[in-house]
Amino acid sequence: GIQVEQSPPDLILQEGANSTLRCNFSDSVNNLQWFHQNPWGQLINLFYIPSGTKQNGRLSATTVATERYSLLYISSSQTTDSGVYFCAVSNTGKLIFGQGTTLQVKP
Amino acid sequence: DGGITQSPKYLFRKEGQNVTLSCEQNLNHDAMYWYRQDPGQGLRLIYYSQIVNDFQKGDIAEGYSVSREKKESFPLTVTSAQKNPTAFYLCASSSGGTGNTIYFGEGSWLTVV
């Protein structure tokens, strides 16, 4: 099956800093999504982005499908951005999740 | 409100007992999923269903069972055969197919005592 690797595993930022999270995957995919899991466990869908670039406020994502990676950019980070960010991919209808990047934004 | 409702939020179970976690969605989605999350880990797929009266095993189906008798409901039973059931369980749904956004419920915490 598809392997998904996320980096870095942990990230600590000061409020206002920018960051880039990476997701590598081992096979071609037709579905790639980024999620944010808040401290209460709720998973929020950030982007559906199997290819190309999207932006939503301070967040943006780029997927280069031919090179099998996706990047999530967080600009001007806020303490509410803290949590775990997951990348999930699929080419069969089953979403496979990476291990996540745990982000802590300090005030 | 539209969304996915999981219940109960917290559940304690004695060893040897079966327990059923409820998942209901009013999004008119065809596909539904159950994932398990252990502390500090990613999500692993237990079962998924792409249509009523049909479901498939995911990567860690042993010790679990599901049913899909109605489009809006996809309950998960954690049986006594599941050797390490303490975990966070997440239900999700999507419109179906391979290229659709998936949405999650708030999760259920199961602790075996």
Short mmCIF file of C-alpha atoms in Angstrom, two decimals:
data_model
loop_
_atom_site.label_atom_id
_atom_site.label_comp_id
_atom_site.label_asym_id
_atom_site.label_seq_id
_atom_site.Cartn_x
_atom_site.Cartn_y
_atom_site.Cartn_z
CA GLY A 1 0.00 0.00 0.00
CA ILE A 2 0.89 3.65 -0.17
CA GLN A 3 3.40 4.92 2.39
CA VAL A 4 2.99 8.45 3.74
CA GLU A 5 5.77 10.30 5.54
CA GLN A 6 5.36 13.68 7.19
CA SER A 7 8.08 16.01 8.37
CA PRO A 8 9.03 17.40 10.73
CA PRO A 9 7.40 15.26 13.44
CA ASP A 10 7.41 18.16 15.88
CA LEU A 11 7.62 21.91 15.44
CA ILE A 12 7.71 24.76 17.95
CA LEU A 13 7.17 28.33 16.76
CA GLN A 14 6.82 31.75 18.23
CA GLU A 15 3.56 33.49 17.42
CA GLY A 16 3.87 35.35 14.13
CA ALA A 17 6.41 32.99 12.56
CA ASN A 18 5.92 31.12 9.30
CA SER A 19 6.29 27.38 8.78
CA THR A 20 6.26 24.69 6.11
CA LEU A 21 5.05 21.14 6.69
CA ARG A 22 5.87 18.40 4.22
CA CYS A 23 4.10 15.21 3.13
CA ASN A 24 5.83 12.61 0.93
CA PHE A 25 3.95 9.68 -0.54
CA SER A 26 5.15 6.56 -2.29
CA ASP A 27 2.70 6.14 -5.17
CA SER A 28 0.51 8.18 -7.47
CA VAL A 29 -2.66 9.41 -5.81
CA ASN A 30 -5.96 10.91 -6.87
CA ASN A 31 -6.90 12.19 -3.44
CA LEU A 32 -4.78 14.17 -0.99
CA GLN A 33 -6.14 16.04 2.00
CA TRP A 34 -4.66 18.05 4.85
CA PHE A 35 -6.29 18.03 8.28
CA HIS A 36 -5.81 19.85 11.56
CA GLN A 37 -6.55 17.96 14.76
CA ASN A 38 -7.25 20.28 17.68
CA PRO A 39 -6.37 19.46 21.30
CA TRP A 40 -9.88 17.98 21.82
CA GLY A 41 -9.38 15.46 19.04
CA GLN A 42 -11.59 17.05 16.40
CA LEU A 43 -10.26 16.66 12.85
CA ILE A 44 -10.91 19.60 10.58
CA ASN A 45 -10.43 19.35 6.84
CA LEU A 46 -8.09 22.11 5.64
CA PHE A 47 -7.56 21.32 1.97
CA TYR A 48 -8.51 18.79 -0.65
CA ILE A 49 -5.52 19.11 -2.97
CA PRO A 50 -4.46 16.14 -5.14
CA SER A 51 -2.54 18.59 -7.33
CA GLY A 52 -1.89 22.30 -7.69
CA THR A 53 -2.02 25.12 -5.18
CA LYS A 54 -4.77 26.43 -2.94
CA GLN A 55 -4.96 29.20 -0.36
CA ASN A 56 -7.32 29.83 2.50
CA GLY A 57 -6.43 32.85 4.61
CA ARG A 58 -3.09 32.31 6.31
CA LEU A 59 -2.89 28.72 5.11
CA SER A 60 -1.90 27.51 1.68
CA ALA A 61 -0.99 24.14 0.20
CA THR A 62 0.84 22.91 -2.86
CA THR A 63 0.92 19.38 -4.22
CA VAL A 64 3.41 18.32 -6.87
CA ALA A 65 1.86 15.03 -7.88
CA THR A 66 4.61 14.07 -10.34
CA GLU A 67 7.20 14.31 -7.57
CA ARG A 68 4.91 12.79 -4.92
CA TYR A 69 4.92 15.46 -2.27
CA SER A 70 2.71 18.11 -0.79
CA LEU A 71 3.52 21.17 1.32
CA LEU A 72 1.35 23.01 3.82
CA TYR A 73 2.33 26.61 4.55
CA ILE A 74 1.25 28.43 7.68
CA SER A 75 1.97 32.15 7.74
CA SER A 76 1.83 34.52 10.72
CA SER A 77 1.13 31.61 13.05
CA GLN A 78 -1.25 32.02 15.99
CA THR A 79 -1.60 30.01 19.19
CA THR A 80 -4.87 28.61 17.84
CA ASP A 81 -2.86 26.92 15.07
CA SER A 82 -1.42 24.53 17.64
CA GLY A 83 -2.32 20.87 17.25
CA VAL A 84 -1.48 18.01 14.93
CA TYR A 85 -1.47 18.36 11.16
CA PHE A 86 -2.15 15.24 9.13
CA CYS A 87 -1.73 14.51 5.47
CA ALA A 88 -3.87 11.71 4.01
CA VAL A 89 -3.72 10.20 0.54
CA SER A 90 -5.58 7.66 -1.53
CA ASN A 91 -5.72 6.03 -4.94
CA THR A 92 -8.31 3.37 -4.04
CA GLY A 93 -10.92 5.18 -1.98
CA LYS A 94 -9.21 4.30 1.33
CA LEU A 95 -7.51 7.33 2.84
CA ILE A 96 -4.10 6.50 4.31
CA PHE A 97 -2.83 8.90 6.98
CA GLY A 98 0.68 9.98 7.80
CA GLN A 99 1.92 10.09 11.39
CA GLY A 100 1.35 13.83 11.62
CA THR A 101 3.30 16.95 12.54
CA THR A 102 2.69 18.27 16.04
CA LEU A 103 2.82 22.07 16.04
CA GLN A 104 3.09 24.19 19.15
CA VAL A 105 2.79 27.96 18.75
CA LYS A 106 4.02 29.92 21.75
CA PRO A 107 2.67 33.38 22.60
CA ASP B 1 -27.17 21.16 11.95
CA GLY B 2 -25.57 19.01 9.27
CA GLY B 3 -22.77 16.76 10.30
CA ILE B 4 -21.57 13.52 11.81
CA THR B 5 -22.61 12.55 15.33
CA GLN B 6 -20.70 10.00 17.34
CA SER B 7 -21.82 8.61 20.68
CA PRO B 8 -20.91 8.11 23.38
CA LYS B 9 -18.05 10.59 23.70
CA TYR B 10 -16.48 8.61 26.53
CA LEU B 11 -16.96 4.92 27.27
CA PHE B 12 -15.49 2.56 29.82
CA ARG B 13 -15.66 -1.16 29.24
CA LYS B 14 -14.69 -4.17 31.27
CA GLU B 15 -12.46 -6.74 29.67
CA GLY B 16 -14.45 -9.44 27.91
CA GLN B 17 -17.41 -7.21 27.06
CA ASN B 18 -18.51 -6.10 23.62
CA VAL B 19 -19.30 -2.42 23.09
CA THR B 20 -20.97 -0.61 20.19
CA LEU B 21 -20.05 2.91 19.09
CA SER B 22 -22.70 4.86 17.23
CA CYS B 23 -22.10 7.00 14.13
CA GLU B 24 -24.88 8.92 12.39
CA GLN B 25 -24.58 11.37 9.51
CA ASN B 26 -27.15 13.67 7.91
CA LEU B 27 -24.94 14.78 5.01
CA ASN B 28 -26.50 12.28 2.58
CA HIS B 29 -23.06 10.79 2.05
CA ASP B 30 -22.71 7.36 0.45
CA ALA B 31 -19.38 6.41 2.05
CA MET B 32 -18.64 6.00 5.75
CA TYR B 33 -15.47 5.02 7.58
CA TRP B 34 -14.17 4.03 10.99
CA TYR B 35 -10.63 4.92 12.07
CA ARG B 36 -8.69 4.16 15.22
CA GLN B 37 -6.12 6.56 16.70
CA ASP B 38 -3.65 5.63 19.43
CA PRO B 39 -1.83 8.33 21.43
CA GLY B 40 0.76 10.15 19.34
CA GLN B 41 -0.11 8.15 16.26
CA GLY B 42 -1.86 8.67 12.97
CA LEU B 43 -5.23 7.22 12.02
CA ARG B 44 -5.64 3.61 10.94
CA LEU B 45 -8.62 2.39 8.94
CA ILE B 46 -10.78 -0.29 10.58
CA TYR B 47 -13.73 -0.65 8.19
CA TYR B 48 -15.32 1.34 5.43
CA SER B 49 -18.58 1.23 3.51
CA GLN B 50 -19.22 2.78 0.13
CA ILE B 51 -22.88 1.85 -0.10
CA VAL B 52 -25.71 0.56 2.06
CA ASN B 53 -25.53 -3.17 2.91
CA ASP B 54 -21.89 -3.38 1.85
CA PHE B 55 -18.63 -2.82 3.74
CA GLN B 56 -14.96 -3.76 3.46
CA LYS B 57 -12.20 -4.45 5.95
CA GLY B 58 -9.55 -1.84 6.43
CA ASP B 59 -6.03 -2.38 7.71
CA ILE B 60 -6.91 -3.37 11.29
CA ALA B 61 -10.35 -5.06 11.15
CA GLU B 62 -9.58 -7.97 13.49
CA GLY B 63 -11.71 -7.82 16.64
CA TYR B 64 -14.18 -5.33 15.15
CA SER B 65 -17.50 -5.64 13.32
CA VAL B 66 -19.77 -3.19 11.53
CA SER B 67 -23.15 -3.01 9.82
CA ARG B 68 -24.60 -0.62 7.22
CA GLU B 69 -28.34 -1.19 7.20
CA LYS B 70 -29.15 2.49 6.64
CA LYS B 71 -27.35 5.14 4.62
CA GLU B 72 -27.05 7.49 7.59
CA SER B 73 -25.81 4.95 10.16
CA PHE B 74 -22.57 2.95 10.50
CA PRO B 75 -22.17 1.48 14.01
CA LEU B 76 -18.91 -0.13 15.11
CA THR B 77 -18.80 -3.02 17.59
CA VAL B 78 -15.57 -3.56 19.48
CA THR B 79 -15.64 -7.22 20.44
CA SER B 80 -13.89 -9.04 23.23
CA ALA B 81 -11.58 -10.48 20.57
CA GLN B 82 -9.91 -7.08 20.13
CA LYS B 83 -6.81 -7.47 22.27
CA ASN B 84 -6.01 -3.83 22.85
CA PRO B 85 -9.20 -1.81 22.38
CA THR B 86 -8.34 1.28 24.43
CA ALA B 87 -8.10 4.07 21.83
CA PHE B 88 -9.77 7.08 20.25
CA TYR B 89 -12.27 6.08 17.54
CA LEU B 90 -13.22 8.40 14.70
CA CYS B 91 -16.09 8.03 12.27
CA ALA B 92 -16.06 9.81 8.92
CA SER B 93 -18.10 10.16 5.78
CA SER B 94 -17.70 11.37 2.22
CA SER B 95 -19.71 11.62 -0.95
CA GLY B 96 -18.04 8.48 -2.16
CA GLY B 97 -15.65 7.73 -4.96
CA THR B 98 -11.93 8.30 -4.85
CA GLY B 99 -11.79 12.05 -5.10
CA ASN B 100 -14.00 13.51 -2.45
CA THR B 101 -13.46 15.40 0.76
CA ILE B 102 -13.89 13.37 3.92
CA TYR B 103 -15.48 14.78 7.07
CA PHE B 104 -15.02 13.52 10.62
CA GLY B 105 -17.15 13.24 13.73
CA GLU B 106 -15.85 14.39 17.11
CA GLY B 107 -14.66 10.94 18.11
CA SER B 108 -15.28 8.46 20.92
CA TRP B 109 -12.78 7.65 23.65
CA LEU B 110 -12.91 3.99 24.67
CA THR B 111 -11.11 2.80 27.78
CA VAL B 112 -10.98 -0.83 28.84
CA VAL B 113 -10.74 -1.27 32.61
#
